[in-house]
CSV table of C-alpha atoms in Angstrom, one decimal:
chain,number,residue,atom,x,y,z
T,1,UNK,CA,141.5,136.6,83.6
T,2,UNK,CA,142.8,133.3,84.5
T,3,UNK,CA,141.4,130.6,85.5
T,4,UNK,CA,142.4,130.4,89.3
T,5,UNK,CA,141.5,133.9,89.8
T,6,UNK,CA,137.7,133.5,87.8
T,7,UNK,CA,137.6,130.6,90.5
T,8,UNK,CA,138.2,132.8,93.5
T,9,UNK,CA,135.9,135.4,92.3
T,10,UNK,CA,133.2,132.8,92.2
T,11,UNK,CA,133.6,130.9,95.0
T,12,UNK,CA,134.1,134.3,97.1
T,13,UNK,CA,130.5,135.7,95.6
T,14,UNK,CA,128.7,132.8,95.9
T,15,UNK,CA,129.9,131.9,100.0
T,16,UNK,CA,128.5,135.7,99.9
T,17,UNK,CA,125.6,135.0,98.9
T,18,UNK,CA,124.6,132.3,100.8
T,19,UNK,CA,125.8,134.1,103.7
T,20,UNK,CA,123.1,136.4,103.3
T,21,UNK,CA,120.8,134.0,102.7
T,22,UNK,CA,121.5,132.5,105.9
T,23,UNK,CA,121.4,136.1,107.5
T,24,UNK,CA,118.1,136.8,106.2
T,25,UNK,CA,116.5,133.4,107.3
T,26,UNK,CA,117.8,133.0,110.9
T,27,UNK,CA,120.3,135.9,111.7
T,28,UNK,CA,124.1,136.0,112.3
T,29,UNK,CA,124.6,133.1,114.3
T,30,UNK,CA,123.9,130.6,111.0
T,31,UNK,CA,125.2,132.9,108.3
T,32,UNK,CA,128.8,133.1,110.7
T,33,UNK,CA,128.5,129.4,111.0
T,34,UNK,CA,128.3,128.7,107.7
T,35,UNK,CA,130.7,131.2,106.7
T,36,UNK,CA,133.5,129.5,108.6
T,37,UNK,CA,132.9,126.1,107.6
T,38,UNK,CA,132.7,126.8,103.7
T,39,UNK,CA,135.1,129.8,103.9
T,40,UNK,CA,137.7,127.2,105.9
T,41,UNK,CA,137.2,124.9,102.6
T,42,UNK,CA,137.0,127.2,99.7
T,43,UNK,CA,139.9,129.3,101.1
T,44,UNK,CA,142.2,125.8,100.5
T,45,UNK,CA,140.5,125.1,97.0
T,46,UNK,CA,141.5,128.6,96.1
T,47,UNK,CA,145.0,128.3,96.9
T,48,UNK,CA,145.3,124.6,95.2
T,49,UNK,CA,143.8,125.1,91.8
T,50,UNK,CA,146.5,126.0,90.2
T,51,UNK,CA,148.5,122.7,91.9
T,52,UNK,CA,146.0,120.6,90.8
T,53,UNK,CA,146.7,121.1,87.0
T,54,UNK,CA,144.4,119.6,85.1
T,55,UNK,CA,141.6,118.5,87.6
T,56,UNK,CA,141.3,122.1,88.7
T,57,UNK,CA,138.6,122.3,86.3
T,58,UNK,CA,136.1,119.8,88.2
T,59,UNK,CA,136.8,121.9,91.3
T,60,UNK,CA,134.1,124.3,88.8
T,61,UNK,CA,131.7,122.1,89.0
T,62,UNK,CA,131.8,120.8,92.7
T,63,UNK,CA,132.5,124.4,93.8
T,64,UNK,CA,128.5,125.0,92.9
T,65,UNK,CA,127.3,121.9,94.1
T,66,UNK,CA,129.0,122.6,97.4
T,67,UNK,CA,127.3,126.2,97.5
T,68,UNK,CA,124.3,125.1,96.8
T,69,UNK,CA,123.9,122.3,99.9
T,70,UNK,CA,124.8,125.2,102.0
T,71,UNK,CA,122.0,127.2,100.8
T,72,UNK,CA,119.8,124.6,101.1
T,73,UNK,CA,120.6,124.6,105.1
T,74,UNK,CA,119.0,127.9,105.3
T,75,UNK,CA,115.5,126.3,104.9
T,76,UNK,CA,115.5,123.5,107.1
T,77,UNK,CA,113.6,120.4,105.6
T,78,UNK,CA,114.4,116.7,104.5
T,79,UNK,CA,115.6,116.8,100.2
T,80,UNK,CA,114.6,114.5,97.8
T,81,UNK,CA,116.7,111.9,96.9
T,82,UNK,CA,117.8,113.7,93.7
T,83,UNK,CA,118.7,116.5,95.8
T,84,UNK,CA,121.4,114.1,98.0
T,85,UNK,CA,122.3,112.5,95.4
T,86,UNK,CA,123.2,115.2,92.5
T,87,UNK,CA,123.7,118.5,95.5
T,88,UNK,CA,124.3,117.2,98.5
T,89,UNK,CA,126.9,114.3,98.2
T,90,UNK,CA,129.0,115.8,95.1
T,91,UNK,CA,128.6,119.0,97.6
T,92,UNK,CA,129.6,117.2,100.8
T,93,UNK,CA,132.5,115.5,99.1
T,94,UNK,CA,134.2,119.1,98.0
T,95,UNK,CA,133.6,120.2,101.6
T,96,UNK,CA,135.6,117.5,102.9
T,97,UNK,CA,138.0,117.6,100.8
T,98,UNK,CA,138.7,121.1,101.3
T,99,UNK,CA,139.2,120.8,104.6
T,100,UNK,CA,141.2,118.1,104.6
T,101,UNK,CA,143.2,119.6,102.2
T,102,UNK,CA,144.6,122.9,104.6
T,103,UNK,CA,147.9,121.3,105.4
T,104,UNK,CA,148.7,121.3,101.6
T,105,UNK,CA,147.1,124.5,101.3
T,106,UNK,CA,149.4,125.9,104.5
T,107,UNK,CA,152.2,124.2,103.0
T,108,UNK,CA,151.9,125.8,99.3
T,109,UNK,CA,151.3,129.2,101.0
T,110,UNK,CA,154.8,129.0,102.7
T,111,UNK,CA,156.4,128.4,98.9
T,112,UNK,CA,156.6,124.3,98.8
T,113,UNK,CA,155.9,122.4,95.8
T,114,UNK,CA,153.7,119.8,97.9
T,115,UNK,CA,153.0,116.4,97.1
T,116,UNK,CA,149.7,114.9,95.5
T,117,UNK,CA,147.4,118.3,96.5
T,118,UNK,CA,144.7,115.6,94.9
T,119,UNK,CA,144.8,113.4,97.4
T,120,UNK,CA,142.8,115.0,100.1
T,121,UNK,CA,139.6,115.1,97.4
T,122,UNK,CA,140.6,111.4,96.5
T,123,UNK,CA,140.1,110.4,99.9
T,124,UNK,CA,136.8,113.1,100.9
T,125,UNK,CA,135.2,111.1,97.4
T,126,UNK,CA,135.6,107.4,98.8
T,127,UNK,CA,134.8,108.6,102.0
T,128,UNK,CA,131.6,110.0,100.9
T,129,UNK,CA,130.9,106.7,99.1
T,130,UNK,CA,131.7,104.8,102.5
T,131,UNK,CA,129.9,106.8,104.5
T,132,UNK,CA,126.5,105.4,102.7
T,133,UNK,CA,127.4,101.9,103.3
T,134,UNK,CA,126.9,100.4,106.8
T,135,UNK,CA,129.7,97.5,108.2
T,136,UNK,CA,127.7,94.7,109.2
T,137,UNK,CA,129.2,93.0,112.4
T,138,UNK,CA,128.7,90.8,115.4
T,139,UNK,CA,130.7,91.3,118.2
T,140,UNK,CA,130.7,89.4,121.8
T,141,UNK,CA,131.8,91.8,124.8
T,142,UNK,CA,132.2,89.8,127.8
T,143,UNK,CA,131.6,91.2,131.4
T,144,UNK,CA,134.4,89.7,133.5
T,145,UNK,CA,134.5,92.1,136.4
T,146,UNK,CA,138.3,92.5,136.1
T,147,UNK,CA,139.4,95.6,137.0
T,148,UNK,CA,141.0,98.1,134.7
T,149,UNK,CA,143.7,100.4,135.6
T,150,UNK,CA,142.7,104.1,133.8
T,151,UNK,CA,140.3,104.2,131.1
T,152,UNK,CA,141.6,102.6,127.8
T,153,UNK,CA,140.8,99.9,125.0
T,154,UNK,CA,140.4,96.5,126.0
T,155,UNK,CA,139.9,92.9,124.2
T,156,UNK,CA,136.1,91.8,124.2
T,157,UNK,CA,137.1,89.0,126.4
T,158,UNK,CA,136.7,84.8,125.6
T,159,UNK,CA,134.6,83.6,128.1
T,160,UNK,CA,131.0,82.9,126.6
T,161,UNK,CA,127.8,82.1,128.5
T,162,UNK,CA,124.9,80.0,126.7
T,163,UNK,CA,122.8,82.3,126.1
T,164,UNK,CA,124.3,86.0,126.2
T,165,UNK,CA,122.0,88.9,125.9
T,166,UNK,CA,121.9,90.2,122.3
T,167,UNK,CA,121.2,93.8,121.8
T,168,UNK,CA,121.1,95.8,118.4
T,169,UNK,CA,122.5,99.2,118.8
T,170,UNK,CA,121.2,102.6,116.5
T,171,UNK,CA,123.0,105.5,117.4
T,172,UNK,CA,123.0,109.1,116.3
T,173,UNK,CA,121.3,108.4,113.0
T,174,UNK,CA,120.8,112.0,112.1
T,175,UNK,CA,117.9,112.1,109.9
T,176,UNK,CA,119.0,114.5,107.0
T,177,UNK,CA,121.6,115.2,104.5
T,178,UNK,CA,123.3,111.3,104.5
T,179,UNK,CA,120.3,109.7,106.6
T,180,UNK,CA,116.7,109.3,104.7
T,181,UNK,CA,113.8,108.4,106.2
T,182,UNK,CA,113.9,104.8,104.1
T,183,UNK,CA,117.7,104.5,104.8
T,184,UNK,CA,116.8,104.2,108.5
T,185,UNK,CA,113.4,102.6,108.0
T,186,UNK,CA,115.4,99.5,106.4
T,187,UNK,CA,118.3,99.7,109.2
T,188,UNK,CA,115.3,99.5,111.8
T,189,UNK,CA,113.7,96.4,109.9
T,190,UNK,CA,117.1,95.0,109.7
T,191,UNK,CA,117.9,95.1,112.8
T,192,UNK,CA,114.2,93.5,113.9
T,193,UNK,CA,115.5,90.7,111.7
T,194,UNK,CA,118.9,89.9,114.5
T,195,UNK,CA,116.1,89.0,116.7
T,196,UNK,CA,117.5,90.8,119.8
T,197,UNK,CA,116.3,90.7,123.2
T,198,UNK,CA,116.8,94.3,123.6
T,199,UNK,CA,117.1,97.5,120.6
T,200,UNK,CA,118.7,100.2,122.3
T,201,UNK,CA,118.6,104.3,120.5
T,202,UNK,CA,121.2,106.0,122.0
T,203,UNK,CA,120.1,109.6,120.7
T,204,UNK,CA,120.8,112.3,117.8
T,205,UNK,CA,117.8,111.5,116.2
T,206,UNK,CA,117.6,114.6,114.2
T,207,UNK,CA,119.4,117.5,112.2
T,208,UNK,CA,118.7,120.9,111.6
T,209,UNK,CA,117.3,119.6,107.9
T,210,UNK,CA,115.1,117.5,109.9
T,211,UNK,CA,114.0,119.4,113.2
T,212,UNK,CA,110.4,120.2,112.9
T,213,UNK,CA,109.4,118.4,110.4
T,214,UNK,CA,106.4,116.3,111.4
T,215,UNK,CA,106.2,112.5,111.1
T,216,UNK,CA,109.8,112.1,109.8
T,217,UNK,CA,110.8,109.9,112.9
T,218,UNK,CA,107.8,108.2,113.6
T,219,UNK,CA,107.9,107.1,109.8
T,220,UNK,CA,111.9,106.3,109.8
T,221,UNK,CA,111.2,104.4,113.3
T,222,UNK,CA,108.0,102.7,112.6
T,223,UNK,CA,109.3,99.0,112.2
T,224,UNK,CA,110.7,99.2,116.1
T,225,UNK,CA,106.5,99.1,117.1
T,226,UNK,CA,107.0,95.2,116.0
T,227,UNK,CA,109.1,94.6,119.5
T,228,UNK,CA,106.7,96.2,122.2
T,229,UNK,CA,108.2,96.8,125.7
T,230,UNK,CA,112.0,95.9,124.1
T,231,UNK,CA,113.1,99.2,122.3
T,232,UNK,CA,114.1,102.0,124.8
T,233,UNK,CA,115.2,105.2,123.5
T,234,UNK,CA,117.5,108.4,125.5
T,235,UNK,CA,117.8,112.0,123.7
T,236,UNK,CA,121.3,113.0,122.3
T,237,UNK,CA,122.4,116.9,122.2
T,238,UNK,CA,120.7,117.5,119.1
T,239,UNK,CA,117.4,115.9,120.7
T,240,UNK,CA,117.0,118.6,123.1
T,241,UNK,CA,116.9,121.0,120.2
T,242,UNK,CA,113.1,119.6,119.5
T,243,UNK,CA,112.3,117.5,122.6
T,244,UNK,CA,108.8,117.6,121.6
T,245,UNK,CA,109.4,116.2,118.8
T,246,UNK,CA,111.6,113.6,119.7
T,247,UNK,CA,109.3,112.7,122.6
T,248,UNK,CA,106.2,112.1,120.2
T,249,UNK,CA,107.9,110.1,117.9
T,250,UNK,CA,108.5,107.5,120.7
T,251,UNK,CA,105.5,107.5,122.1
T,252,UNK,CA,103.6,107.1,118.9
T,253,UNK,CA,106.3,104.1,118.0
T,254,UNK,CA,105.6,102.9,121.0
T,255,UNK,CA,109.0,103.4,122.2
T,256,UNK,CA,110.1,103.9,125.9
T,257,UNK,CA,112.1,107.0,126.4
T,258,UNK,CA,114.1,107.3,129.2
T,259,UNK,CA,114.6,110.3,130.9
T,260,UNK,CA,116.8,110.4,133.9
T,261,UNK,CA,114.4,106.9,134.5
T,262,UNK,CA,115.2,103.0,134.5
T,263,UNK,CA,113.1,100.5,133.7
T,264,UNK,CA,113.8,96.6,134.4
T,265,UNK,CA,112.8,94.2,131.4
T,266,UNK,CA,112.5,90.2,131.5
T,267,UNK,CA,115.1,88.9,128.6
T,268,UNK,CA,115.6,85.2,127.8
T,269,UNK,CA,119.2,85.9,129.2
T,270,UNK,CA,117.6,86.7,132.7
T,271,UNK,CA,116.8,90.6,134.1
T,272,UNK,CA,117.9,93.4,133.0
T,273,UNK,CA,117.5,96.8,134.6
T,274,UNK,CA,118.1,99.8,131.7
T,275,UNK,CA,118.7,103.2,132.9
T,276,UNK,CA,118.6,106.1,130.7
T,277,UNK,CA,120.6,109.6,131.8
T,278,UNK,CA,119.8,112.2,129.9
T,279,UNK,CA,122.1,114.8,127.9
T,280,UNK,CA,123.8,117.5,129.6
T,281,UNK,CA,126.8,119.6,129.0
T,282,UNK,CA,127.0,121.4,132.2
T,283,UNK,CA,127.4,119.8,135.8
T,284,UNK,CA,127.3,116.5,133.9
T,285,UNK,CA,129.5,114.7,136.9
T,286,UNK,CA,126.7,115.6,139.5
T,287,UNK,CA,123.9,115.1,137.6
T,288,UNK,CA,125.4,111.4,136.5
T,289,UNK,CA,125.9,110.6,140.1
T,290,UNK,CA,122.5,112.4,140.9
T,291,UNK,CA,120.4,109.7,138.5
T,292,UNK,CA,122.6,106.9,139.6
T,293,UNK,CA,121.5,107.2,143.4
T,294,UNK,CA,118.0,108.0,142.2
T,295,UNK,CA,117.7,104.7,140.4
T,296,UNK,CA,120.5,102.3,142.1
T,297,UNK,CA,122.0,99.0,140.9
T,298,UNK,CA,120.0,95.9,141.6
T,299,UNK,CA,121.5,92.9,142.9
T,300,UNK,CA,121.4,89.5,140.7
T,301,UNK,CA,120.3,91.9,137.5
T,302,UNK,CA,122.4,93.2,134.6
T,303,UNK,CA,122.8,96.5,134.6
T,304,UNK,CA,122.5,98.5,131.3
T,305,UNK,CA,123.5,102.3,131.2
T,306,UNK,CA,122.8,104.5,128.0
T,307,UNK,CA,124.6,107.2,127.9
T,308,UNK,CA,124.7,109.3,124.9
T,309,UNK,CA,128.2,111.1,125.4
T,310,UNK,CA,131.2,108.5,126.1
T,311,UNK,CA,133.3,111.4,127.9
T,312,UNK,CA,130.6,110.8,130.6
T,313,UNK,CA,131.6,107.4,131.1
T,314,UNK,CA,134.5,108.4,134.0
T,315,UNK,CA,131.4,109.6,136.1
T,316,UNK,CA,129.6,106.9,136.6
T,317,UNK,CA,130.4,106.0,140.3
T,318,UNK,CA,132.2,102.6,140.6
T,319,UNK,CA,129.6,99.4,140.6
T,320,UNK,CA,126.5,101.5,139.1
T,321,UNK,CA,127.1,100.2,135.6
T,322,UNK,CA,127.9,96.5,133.7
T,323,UNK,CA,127.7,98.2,130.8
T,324,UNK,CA,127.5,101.9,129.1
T,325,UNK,CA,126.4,102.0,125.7
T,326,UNK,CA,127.1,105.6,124.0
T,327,UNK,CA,127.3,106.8,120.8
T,328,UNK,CA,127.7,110.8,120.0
T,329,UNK,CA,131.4,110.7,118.5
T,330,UNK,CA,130.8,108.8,115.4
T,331,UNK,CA,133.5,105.9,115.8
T,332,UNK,CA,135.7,109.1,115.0
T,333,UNK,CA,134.3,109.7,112.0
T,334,UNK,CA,138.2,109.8,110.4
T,335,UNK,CA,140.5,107.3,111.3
T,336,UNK,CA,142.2,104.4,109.9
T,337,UNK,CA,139.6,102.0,110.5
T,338,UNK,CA,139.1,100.8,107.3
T,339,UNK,CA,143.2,99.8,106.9
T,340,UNK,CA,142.6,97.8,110.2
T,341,UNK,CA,143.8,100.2,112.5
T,342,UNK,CA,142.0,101.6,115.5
T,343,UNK,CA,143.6,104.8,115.5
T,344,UNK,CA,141.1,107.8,114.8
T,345,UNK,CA,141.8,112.1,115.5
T,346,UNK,CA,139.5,111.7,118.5
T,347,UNK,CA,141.8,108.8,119.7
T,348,UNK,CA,144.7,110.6,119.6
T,349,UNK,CA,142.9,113.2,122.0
T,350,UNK,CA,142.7,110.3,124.4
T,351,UNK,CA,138.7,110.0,123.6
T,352,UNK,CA,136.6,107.0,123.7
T,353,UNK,CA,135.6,107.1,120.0
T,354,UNK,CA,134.3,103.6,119.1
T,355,UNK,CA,134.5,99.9,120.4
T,356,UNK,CA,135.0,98.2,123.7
T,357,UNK,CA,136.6,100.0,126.9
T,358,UNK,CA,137.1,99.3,130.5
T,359,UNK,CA,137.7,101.6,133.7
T,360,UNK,CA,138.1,99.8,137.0
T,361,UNK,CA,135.5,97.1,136.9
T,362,UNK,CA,133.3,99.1,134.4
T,363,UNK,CA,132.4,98.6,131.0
T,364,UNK,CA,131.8,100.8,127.9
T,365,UNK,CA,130.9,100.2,124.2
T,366,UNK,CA,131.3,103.3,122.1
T,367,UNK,CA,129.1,102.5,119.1
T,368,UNK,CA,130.5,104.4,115.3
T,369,UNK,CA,127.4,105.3,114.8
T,370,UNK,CA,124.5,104.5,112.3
T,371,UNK,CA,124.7,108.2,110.8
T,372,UNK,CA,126.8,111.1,111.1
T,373,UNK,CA,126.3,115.2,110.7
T,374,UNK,CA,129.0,117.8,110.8
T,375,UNK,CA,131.8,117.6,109.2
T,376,UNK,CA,130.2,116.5,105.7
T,377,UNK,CA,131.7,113.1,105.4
T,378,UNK,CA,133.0,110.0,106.8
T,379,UNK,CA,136.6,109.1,106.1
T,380,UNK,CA,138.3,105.7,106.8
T,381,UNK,CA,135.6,105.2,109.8
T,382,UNK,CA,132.2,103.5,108.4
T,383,UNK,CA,128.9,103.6,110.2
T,384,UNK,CA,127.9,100.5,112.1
T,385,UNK,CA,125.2,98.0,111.9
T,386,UNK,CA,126.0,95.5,114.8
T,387,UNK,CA,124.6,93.2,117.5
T,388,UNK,CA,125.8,93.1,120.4
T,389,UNK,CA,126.2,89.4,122.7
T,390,UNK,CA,126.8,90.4,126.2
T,391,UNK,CA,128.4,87.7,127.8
T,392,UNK,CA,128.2,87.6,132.0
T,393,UNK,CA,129.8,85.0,133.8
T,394,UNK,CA,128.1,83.6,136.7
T,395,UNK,CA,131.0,84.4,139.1
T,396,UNK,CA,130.1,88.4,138.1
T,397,UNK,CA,126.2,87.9,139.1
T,398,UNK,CA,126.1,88.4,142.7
T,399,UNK,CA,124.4,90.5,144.7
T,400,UNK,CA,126.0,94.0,144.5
């Protein structure tokens, strides 16, 4: 028996098994799901091991590890940190690779002797190591009122006020595999210590690891209760898995979640009016324009809009938003960002995926994300850990 086929065997048997696993804990919907995304991934492993020479063998080991983290999905709570870091990174990190390895796969099934089949794993193993490591930066996104033609990238602007509003950003954190509850404990204390005026949570609080499990986000948020009436909170997609759950944790942290709601805070860079819309896949252009009449712009005040999903950012109606904050795509999550390029596969799709953008006279600042869930790692796009100076000038603070 050689050694590619005793690889196939196992990796087929085990997928199998967690399959049923999966099946026999929460039906066909999870056990299809997972078959796909490991099956995608082991069916490119299979057809590379003997490409890979020599470092086939570790593909024995990470094969395992891989099927394992699956499993563990199947019973949905938070793993110790021996669990992430000896399963569920080593496991993530084949995942990614694998699927980022189907091109070579493709191209060794149609009979060419492809180039470096290592590479993809080389780059799923640095990304996983990346993807645990925040980028700490400060940007200054100035609100010049000139209008934009389409929606695209745009510079953060020079002009600078004396004292801009500074707002710390956390954004689909995603308590679970890659986010502990101390990981986002210290990103929460760290961002107390910017001193903002405002701390903005843009939703995607949770994971399926996570959903359910009591206390979880009141402990990972608990710092935030040190900045009463300046941390305001909207729900992601994943939020309205557990909204319960969600909406407890705020209210015990003594965050204000808002619903379809805004709320007007005093800063030390003047008023500010925040307002929250909340998630929604369906009719998302009439309910935006729906909350938007509901709560309308107020003259002489900056207006904030959190909005979890940057594709909703082309509904806004013209002169109901400064500013959008979003988050939901991850800066990308794979992209060239870490060579110094903006380019990411949700860019090339034409979709806001991270930094500053501009529509007509509208603003938007797609945050990368302080976590990430799906597709297992990050690659050449690293979380963010930011704050934000929001410069307006004086010509752009007239009555609307």
């Amino acid at each position: 028996m050689s050694a590619s086929f005793l690889f196939a065997v196992l990796s087929w048997t085990g997928l199998a098994a967690v399959m049923v696993r999966a099946f026999l804990a929460h039906g066909p919907r999870i056990a299809m799901a997972l078959g796909f995304v490991f099956g995608v991934g082991l069916s490119s492993a299979v057809v590379l091991f003997d490409a890979l020479g020599p470092l086939a063998w570790a593909l024995f080991a990470l094969m395992p590890m891989s099927l394992l983290y699956g499993a563990s999905v199947a019973r949905a709570r938070m793993r110790s940190r021996w669990f992430r870091l000896l399963v569920t990174l080593p496991g993530s990190a084949f995942a990614a690779g694998s699927w980022l390895a189907a091109p070579w796969a493709l191209l060794t099934l149609l009979g060419f002797d492809v180039w470096a089949p290592w590479l993809p794993f080389a780059l799923a193993a640095i990304g996983t190591w990346r993807s645990l490591r925040f980028s700490v930066e400060e940007h200054d996104l100035v609100l010049d009122g000139r209008p934009v033609d389409g929606l695209r990238p745009i510079r953060h602007g020079a002009a600078r006020t004396s004292r801009p509003l500074r707002v710390v950003q956390i954004t689909d954190p995603h308590l679970g595999p890659f986010m502990s509850v101390a990981r986002l404990r210290a990103a929460c204390e760290r961002a107390i210590a910017r001193d903002p005026d405002l701390i903005l949570l843009t939703g995607d609080y949770l994971t399926y690891e996570s959903n359910g499990m009591d206390e979880v986000l009141e402990s990972a948020l608990a710092p935030l209760a040190q900045l009463p009436g300046r941390v305001f909170a909207i729900r992601g997609n994943h939020d309205l898995e557990v909204p319960e759950q969600v909406a407890a944790a705020m209210q015990t942290v003594g965050i204000r979640l808002l619903i379809d709601e805004a709320e007007v805070v005093e800063t030390a860079a003047g008023p500010v009016q925040i307002l929250g819309i909340d998630h929604r896949w369906r009719d998302r252009r009439e309910h935006i324009q729906q909350v938007c009449a509901a709560w309308p712009h107020l003259p002489d005040t900056l207006r904030l809009v959190l909005l979890h999903d940057p594709a909703g950012f082309e509904d806004i109606p013209p002169g109901e938003a400064d500013l959008v904050l979003s988050g939901h795509t991850h800066g990308g999550q794979v992209g060239l960002l870490d060579l110094g390029l903006s380019w990411t596969v949700l860019r090339s799709f034409g979709i806001p995926d991270h930094g500053f953008w501009g529509r007509g006279r509208e603003r938007l600042y797609v945050h990368r994300g302080t976590g990430h869930y799906g597709f297992p790692v990050r690659v050449g796009v690293p979380p963010e850990e930011s704050l934000l100076r929001i410069h307006r000038p004086a010509a752009q603070g007239g009555a609307r």
